[in-house]
PDB file of C-alpha atoms in Angstrom:
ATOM      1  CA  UNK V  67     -40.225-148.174 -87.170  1.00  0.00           C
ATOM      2  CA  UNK V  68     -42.339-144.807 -87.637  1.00  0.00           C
ATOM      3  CA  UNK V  69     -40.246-142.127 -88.908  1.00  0.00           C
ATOM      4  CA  UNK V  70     -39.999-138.837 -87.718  1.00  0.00           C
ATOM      5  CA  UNK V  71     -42.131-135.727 -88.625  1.00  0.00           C
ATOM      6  CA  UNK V  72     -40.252-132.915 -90.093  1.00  0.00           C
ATOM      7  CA  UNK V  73     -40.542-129.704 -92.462  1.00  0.00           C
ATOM      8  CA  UNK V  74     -37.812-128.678 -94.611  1.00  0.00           C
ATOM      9  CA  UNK V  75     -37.228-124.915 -95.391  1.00  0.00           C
ATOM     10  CA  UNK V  76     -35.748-125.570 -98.718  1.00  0.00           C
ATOM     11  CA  UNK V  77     -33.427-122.401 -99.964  1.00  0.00           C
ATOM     12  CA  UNK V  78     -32.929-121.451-103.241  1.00  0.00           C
ATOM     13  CA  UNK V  79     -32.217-118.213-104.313  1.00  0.00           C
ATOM     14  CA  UNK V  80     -32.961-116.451-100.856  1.00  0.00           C
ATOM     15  CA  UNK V  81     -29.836-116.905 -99.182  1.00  0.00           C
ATOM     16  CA  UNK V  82     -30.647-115.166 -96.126  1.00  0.00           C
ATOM     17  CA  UNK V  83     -31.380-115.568 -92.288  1.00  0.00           C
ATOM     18  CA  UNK V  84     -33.385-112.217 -91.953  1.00  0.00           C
ATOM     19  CA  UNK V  85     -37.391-111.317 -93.454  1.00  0.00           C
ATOM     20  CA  UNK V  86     -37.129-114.959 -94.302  1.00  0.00           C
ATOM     21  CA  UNK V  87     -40.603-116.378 -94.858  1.00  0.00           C
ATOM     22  CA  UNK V  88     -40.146-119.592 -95.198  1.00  0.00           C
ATOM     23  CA  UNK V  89     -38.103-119.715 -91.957  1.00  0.00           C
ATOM     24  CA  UNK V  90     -40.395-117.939 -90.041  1.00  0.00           C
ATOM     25  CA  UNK V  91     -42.963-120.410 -90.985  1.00  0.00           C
ATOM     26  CA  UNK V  92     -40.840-122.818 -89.861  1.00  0.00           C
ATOM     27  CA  UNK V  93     -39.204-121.381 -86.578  1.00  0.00           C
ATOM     28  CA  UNK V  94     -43.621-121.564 -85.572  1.00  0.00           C
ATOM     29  CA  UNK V  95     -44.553-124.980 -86.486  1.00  0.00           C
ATOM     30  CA  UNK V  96     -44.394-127.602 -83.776  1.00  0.00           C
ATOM     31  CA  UNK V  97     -42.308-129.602 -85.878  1.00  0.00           C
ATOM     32  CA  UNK V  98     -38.707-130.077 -86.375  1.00  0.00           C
ATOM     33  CA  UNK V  99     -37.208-129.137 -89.658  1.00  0.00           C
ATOM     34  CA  UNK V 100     -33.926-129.154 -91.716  1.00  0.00           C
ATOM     35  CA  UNK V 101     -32.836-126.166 -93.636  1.00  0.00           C
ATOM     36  CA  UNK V 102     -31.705-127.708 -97.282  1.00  0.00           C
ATOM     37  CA  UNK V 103     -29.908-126.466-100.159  1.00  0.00           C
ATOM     38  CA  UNK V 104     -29.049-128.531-103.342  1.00  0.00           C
ATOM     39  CA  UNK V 105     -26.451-127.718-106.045  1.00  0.00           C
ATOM     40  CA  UNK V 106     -28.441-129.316-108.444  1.00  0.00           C
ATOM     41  CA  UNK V 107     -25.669-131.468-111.001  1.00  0.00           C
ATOM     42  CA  UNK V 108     -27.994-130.341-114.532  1.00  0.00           C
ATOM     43  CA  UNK V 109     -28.984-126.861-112.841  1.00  0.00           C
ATOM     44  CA  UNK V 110     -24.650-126.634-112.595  1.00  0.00           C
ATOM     45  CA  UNK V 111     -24.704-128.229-116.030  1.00  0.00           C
ATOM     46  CA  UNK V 112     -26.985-125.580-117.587  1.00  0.00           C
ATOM     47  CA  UNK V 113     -25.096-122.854-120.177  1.00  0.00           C
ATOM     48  CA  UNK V 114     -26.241-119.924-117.778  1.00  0.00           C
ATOM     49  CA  UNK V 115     -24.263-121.087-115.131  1.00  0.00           C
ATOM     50  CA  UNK V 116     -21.342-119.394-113.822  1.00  0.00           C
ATOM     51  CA  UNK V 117     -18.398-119.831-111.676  1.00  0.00           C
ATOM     52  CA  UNK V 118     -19.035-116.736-109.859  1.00  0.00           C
ATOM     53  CA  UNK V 119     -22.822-117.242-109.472  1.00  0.00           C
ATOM     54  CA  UNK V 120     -21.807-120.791-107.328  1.00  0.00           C
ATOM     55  CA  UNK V 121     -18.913-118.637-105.674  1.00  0.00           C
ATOM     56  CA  UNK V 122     -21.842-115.909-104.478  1.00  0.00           C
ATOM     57  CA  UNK V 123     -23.896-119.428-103.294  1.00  0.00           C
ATOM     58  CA  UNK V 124     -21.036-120.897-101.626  1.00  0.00           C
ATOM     59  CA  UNK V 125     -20.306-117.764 -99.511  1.00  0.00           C
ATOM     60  CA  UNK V 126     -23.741-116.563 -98.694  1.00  0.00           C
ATOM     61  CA  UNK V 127     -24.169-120.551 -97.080  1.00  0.00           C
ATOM     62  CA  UNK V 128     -20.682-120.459 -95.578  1.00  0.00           C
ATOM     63  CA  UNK V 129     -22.097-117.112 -93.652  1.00  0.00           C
ATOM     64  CA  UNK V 130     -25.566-118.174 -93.155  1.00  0.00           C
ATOM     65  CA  UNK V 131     -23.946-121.433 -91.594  1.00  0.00           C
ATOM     66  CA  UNK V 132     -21.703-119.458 -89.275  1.00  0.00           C
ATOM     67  CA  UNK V 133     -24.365-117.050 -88.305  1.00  0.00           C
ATOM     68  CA  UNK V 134     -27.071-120.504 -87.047  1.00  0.00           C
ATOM     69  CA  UNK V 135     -24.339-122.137 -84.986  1.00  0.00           C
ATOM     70  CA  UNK V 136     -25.660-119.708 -82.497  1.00  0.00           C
ATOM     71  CA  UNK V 137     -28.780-121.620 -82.119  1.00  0.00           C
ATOM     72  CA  UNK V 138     -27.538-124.646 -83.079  1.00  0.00           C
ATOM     73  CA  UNK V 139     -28.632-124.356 -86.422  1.00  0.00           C
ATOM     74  CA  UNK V 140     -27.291-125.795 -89.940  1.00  0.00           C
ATOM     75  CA  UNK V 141     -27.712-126.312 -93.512  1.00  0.00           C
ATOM     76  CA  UNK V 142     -28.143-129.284 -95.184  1.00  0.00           C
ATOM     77  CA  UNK V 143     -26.000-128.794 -98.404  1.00  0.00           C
ATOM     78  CA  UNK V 144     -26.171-131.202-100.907  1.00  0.00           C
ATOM     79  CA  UNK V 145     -25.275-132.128-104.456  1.00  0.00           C
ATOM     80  CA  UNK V 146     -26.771-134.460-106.864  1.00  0.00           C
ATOM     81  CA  UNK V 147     -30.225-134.163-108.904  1.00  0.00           C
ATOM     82  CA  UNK V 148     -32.680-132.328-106.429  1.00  0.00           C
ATOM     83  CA  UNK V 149     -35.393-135.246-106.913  1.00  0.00           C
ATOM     84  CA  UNK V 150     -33.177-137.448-105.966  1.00  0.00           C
ATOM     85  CA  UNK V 151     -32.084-135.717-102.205  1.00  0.00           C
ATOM     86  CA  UNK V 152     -35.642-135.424-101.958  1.00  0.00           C
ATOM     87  CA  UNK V 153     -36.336-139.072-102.598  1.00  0.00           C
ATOM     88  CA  UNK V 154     -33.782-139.841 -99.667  1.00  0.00           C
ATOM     89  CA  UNK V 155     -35.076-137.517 -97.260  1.00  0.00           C
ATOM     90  CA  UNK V 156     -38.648-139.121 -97.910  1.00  0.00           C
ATOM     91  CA  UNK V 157     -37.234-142.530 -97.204  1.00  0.00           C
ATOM     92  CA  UNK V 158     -35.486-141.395 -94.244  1.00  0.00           C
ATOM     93  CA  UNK V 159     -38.252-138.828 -92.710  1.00  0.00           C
ATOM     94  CA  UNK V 160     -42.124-137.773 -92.268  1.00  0.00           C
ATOM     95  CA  UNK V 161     -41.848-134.995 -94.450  1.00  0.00           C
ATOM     96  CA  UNK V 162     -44.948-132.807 -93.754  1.00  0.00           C
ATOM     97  CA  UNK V 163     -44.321-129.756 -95.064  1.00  0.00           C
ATOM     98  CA  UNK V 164     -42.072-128.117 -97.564  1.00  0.00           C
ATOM     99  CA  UNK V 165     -41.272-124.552 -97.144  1.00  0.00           C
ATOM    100  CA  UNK V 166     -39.504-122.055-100.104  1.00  0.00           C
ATOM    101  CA  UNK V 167     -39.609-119.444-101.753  1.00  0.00           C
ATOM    102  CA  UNK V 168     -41.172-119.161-105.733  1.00  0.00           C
ATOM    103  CA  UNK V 169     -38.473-119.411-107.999  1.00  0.00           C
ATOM    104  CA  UNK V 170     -38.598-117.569-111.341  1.00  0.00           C
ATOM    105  CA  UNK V 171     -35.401-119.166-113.265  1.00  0.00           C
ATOM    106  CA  UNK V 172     -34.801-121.188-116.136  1.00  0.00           C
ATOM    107  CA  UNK V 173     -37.461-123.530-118.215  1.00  0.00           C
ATOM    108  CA  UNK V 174     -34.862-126.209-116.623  1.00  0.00           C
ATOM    109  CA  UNK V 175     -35.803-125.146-113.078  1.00  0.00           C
ATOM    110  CA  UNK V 176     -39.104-124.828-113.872  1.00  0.00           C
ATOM    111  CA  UNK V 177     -39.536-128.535-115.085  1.00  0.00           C
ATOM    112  CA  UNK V 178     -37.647-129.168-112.032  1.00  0.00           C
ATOM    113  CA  UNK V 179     -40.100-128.166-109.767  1.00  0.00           C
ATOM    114  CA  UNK V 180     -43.113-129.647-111.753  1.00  0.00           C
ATOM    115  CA  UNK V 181     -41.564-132.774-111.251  1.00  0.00           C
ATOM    116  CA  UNK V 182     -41.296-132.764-107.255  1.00  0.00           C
ATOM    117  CA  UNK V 183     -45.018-131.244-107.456  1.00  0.00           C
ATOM    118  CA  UNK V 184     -45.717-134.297-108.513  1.00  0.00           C
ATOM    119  CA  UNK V 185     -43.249-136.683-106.161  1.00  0.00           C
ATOM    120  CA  UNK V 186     -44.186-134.696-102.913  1.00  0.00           C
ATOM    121  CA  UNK V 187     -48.215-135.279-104.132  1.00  0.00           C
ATOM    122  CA  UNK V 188     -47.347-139.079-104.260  1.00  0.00           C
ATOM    123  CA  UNK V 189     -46.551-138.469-100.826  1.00  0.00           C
ATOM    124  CA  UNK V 190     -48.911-136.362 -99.198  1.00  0.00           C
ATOM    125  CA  UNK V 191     -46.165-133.223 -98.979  1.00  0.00           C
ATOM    126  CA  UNK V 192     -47.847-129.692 -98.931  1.00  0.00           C
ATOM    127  CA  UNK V 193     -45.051-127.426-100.694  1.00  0.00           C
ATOM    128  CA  UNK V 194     -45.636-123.719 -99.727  1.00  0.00           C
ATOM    129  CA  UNK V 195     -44.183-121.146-101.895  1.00  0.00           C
ATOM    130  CA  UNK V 196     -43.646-118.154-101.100  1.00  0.00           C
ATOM    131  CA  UNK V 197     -43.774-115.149-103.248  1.00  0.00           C
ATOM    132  CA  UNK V 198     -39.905-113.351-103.107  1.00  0.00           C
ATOM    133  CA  UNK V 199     -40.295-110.435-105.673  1.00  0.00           C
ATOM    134  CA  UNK V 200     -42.829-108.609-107.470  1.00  0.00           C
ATOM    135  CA  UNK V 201     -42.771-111.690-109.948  1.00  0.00           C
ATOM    136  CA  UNK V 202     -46.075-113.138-110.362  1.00  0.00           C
ATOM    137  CA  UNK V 203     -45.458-116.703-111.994  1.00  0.00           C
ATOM    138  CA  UNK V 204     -48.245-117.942-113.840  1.00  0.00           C
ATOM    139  CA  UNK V 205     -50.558-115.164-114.266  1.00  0.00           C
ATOM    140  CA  UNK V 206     -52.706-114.913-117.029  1.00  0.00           C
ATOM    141  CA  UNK V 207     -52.665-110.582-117.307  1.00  0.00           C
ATOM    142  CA  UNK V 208     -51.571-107.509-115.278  1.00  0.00           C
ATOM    143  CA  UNK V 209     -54.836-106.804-113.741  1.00  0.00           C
ATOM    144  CA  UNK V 210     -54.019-105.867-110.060  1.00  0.00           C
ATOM    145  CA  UNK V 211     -50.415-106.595-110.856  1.00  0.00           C
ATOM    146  CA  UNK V 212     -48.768-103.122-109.589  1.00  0.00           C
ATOM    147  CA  UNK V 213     -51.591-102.935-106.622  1.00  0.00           C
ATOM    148  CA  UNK V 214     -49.859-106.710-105.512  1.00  0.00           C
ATOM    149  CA  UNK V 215     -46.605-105.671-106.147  1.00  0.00           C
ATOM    150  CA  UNK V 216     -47.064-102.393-104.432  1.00  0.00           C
ATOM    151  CA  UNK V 217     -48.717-104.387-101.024  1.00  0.00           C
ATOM    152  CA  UNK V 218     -45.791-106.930-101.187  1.00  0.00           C
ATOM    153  CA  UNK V 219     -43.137-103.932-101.027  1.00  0.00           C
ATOM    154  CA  UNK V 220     -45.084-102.502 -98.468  1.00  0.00           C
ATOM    155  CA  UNK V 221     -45.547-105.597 -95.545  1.00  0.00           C
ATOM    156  CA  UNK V 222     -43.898-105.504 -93.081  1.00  0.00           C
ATOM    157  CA  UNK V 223     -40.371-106.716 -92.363  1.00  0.00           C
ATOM    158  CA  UNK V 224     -40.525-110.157 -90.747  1.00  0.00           C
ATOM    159  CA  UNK V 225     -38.386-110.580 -87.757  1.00  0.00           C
ATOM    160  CA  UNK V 226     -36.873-113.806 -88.040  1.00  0.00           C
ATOM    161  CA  UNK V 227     -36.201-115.635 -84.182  1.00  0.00           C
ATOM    162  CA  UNK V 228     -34.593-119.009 -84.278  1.00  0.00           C
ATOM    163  CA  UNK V 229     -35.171-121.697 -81.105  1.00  0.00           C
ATOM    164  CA  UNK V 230     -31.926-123.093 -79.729  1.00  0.00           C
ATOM    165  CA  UNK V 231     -32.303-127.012 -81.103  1.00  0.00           C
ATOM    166  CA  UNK V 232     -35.585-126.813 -83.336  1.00  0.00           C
ATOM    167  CA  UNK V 233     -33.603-127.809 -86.389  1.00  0.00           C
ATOM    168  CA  UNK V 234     -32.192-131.459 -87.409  1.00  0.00           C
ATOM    169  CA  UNK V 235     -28.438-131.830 -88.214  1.00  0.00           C
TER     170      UNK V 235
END
C-alpha cells in the first residue's frame, strides 16, 4: 500500500504560530504536513534541564494547540528518543520534507541532529533549517557576520495564514 506524502514542521525552540518560517513553508506546499514536537527522554535527562524550562514548553504548546483548533490544526507531541518518533513516522508516512528551525543548544542536541542528518539521507528526506537568531552555526570567521545579522533583523515579518484541514491529526 503506498503511503502518504507529507512534510513535518518540526518545533523546537520556536514555540510560536506567528513569523514562523518553517510554517509558512509549510502552510505553501501542496502537501499535507504534521506539526511535531518531541520531549526528547536524554535531552530531559541532560544536567541543564529544568523543571521550569519543560513548564515554559508545556504552556507555550498547550496555547499554540488552542490557538490551531481554529483551523483544525494540532501538534503532534511526543516523548521518547527523537530518532526513534522519526523512525515511526517514516514507517508510517512519505516524508518529503522536514521543516525547522537551526538549533544552537547543547553538544547533546547537536549529535542529535547529526544523527537524523544521516537517517532522513537514508531516506531521501530534505531537512530545511531555518536560521532563528543572529547565530550562525558552523561558520568558520565573522566576515559578513554583523551585515547577516543586521539583514536577518531587518526582513520582513512573515504573516503566517493557516488552511482549514491542511494538517494531519
Amino acid at each position: 500500500m503506498k503511503q502518504q506524502s507529507i512534510n513535518i514542521v518540526w518545533l523546537k525552540r520556536d514555540l510560536r504560530l506567528s513569523d514562523h518560517a518553517p510554517l509558512y513553508v509549510a502552510e505553501q506546499d501542496e502537501l499535507p504536513y504534521i506539526v511535531l514536537y518531541v520531549f526528547d527522554q536524554d535531552v530531559l535527562a541532560y544536567p541543564d534541564t529544568s523543571l521550569r524550562h519543560l513548564q515554559f514548553q508545556y504552556h507555550s504548546l498547550l496555547a499554540m494547540s488552542k490557538a490551531m483548533q481554529s483551523f483544525q490544526g494540532s501538534i503532534a507531541v511526543c516523548h521518547g528518543k527523537t530518532r526513534d518518533i522519526f523512525r515511526h513516522l517514516i514507517d508510517q508516512y512519505d516524508i518529503r520534507n522536514v521543516l525547522s528551525y537551526q538549533e544552537s543548544g547543547t553538544r547533546l542536541t547537536f549529535d542529535i541532529d547529526r544523527d537524523l542528518v544521516k537517517l532522513f539521507n537514508e531516506h531521501d528526506i530534505k531537512w530545511y533549517e531555518f536560521q532563528r537568531d543572529g547565530i550562525q552555526r558552523g561558520i568558520k570567521d565573522r566576515k559578513n557576520w554583523d551585515k547577516d545579522l543586521y539583514a536577518m533583523a531587518h526582513s520582513p515579518i512573515i504573516e503566517n495564514t493557516y488552511n482549514e484541514g491542511k494538517q494531519i491529526h
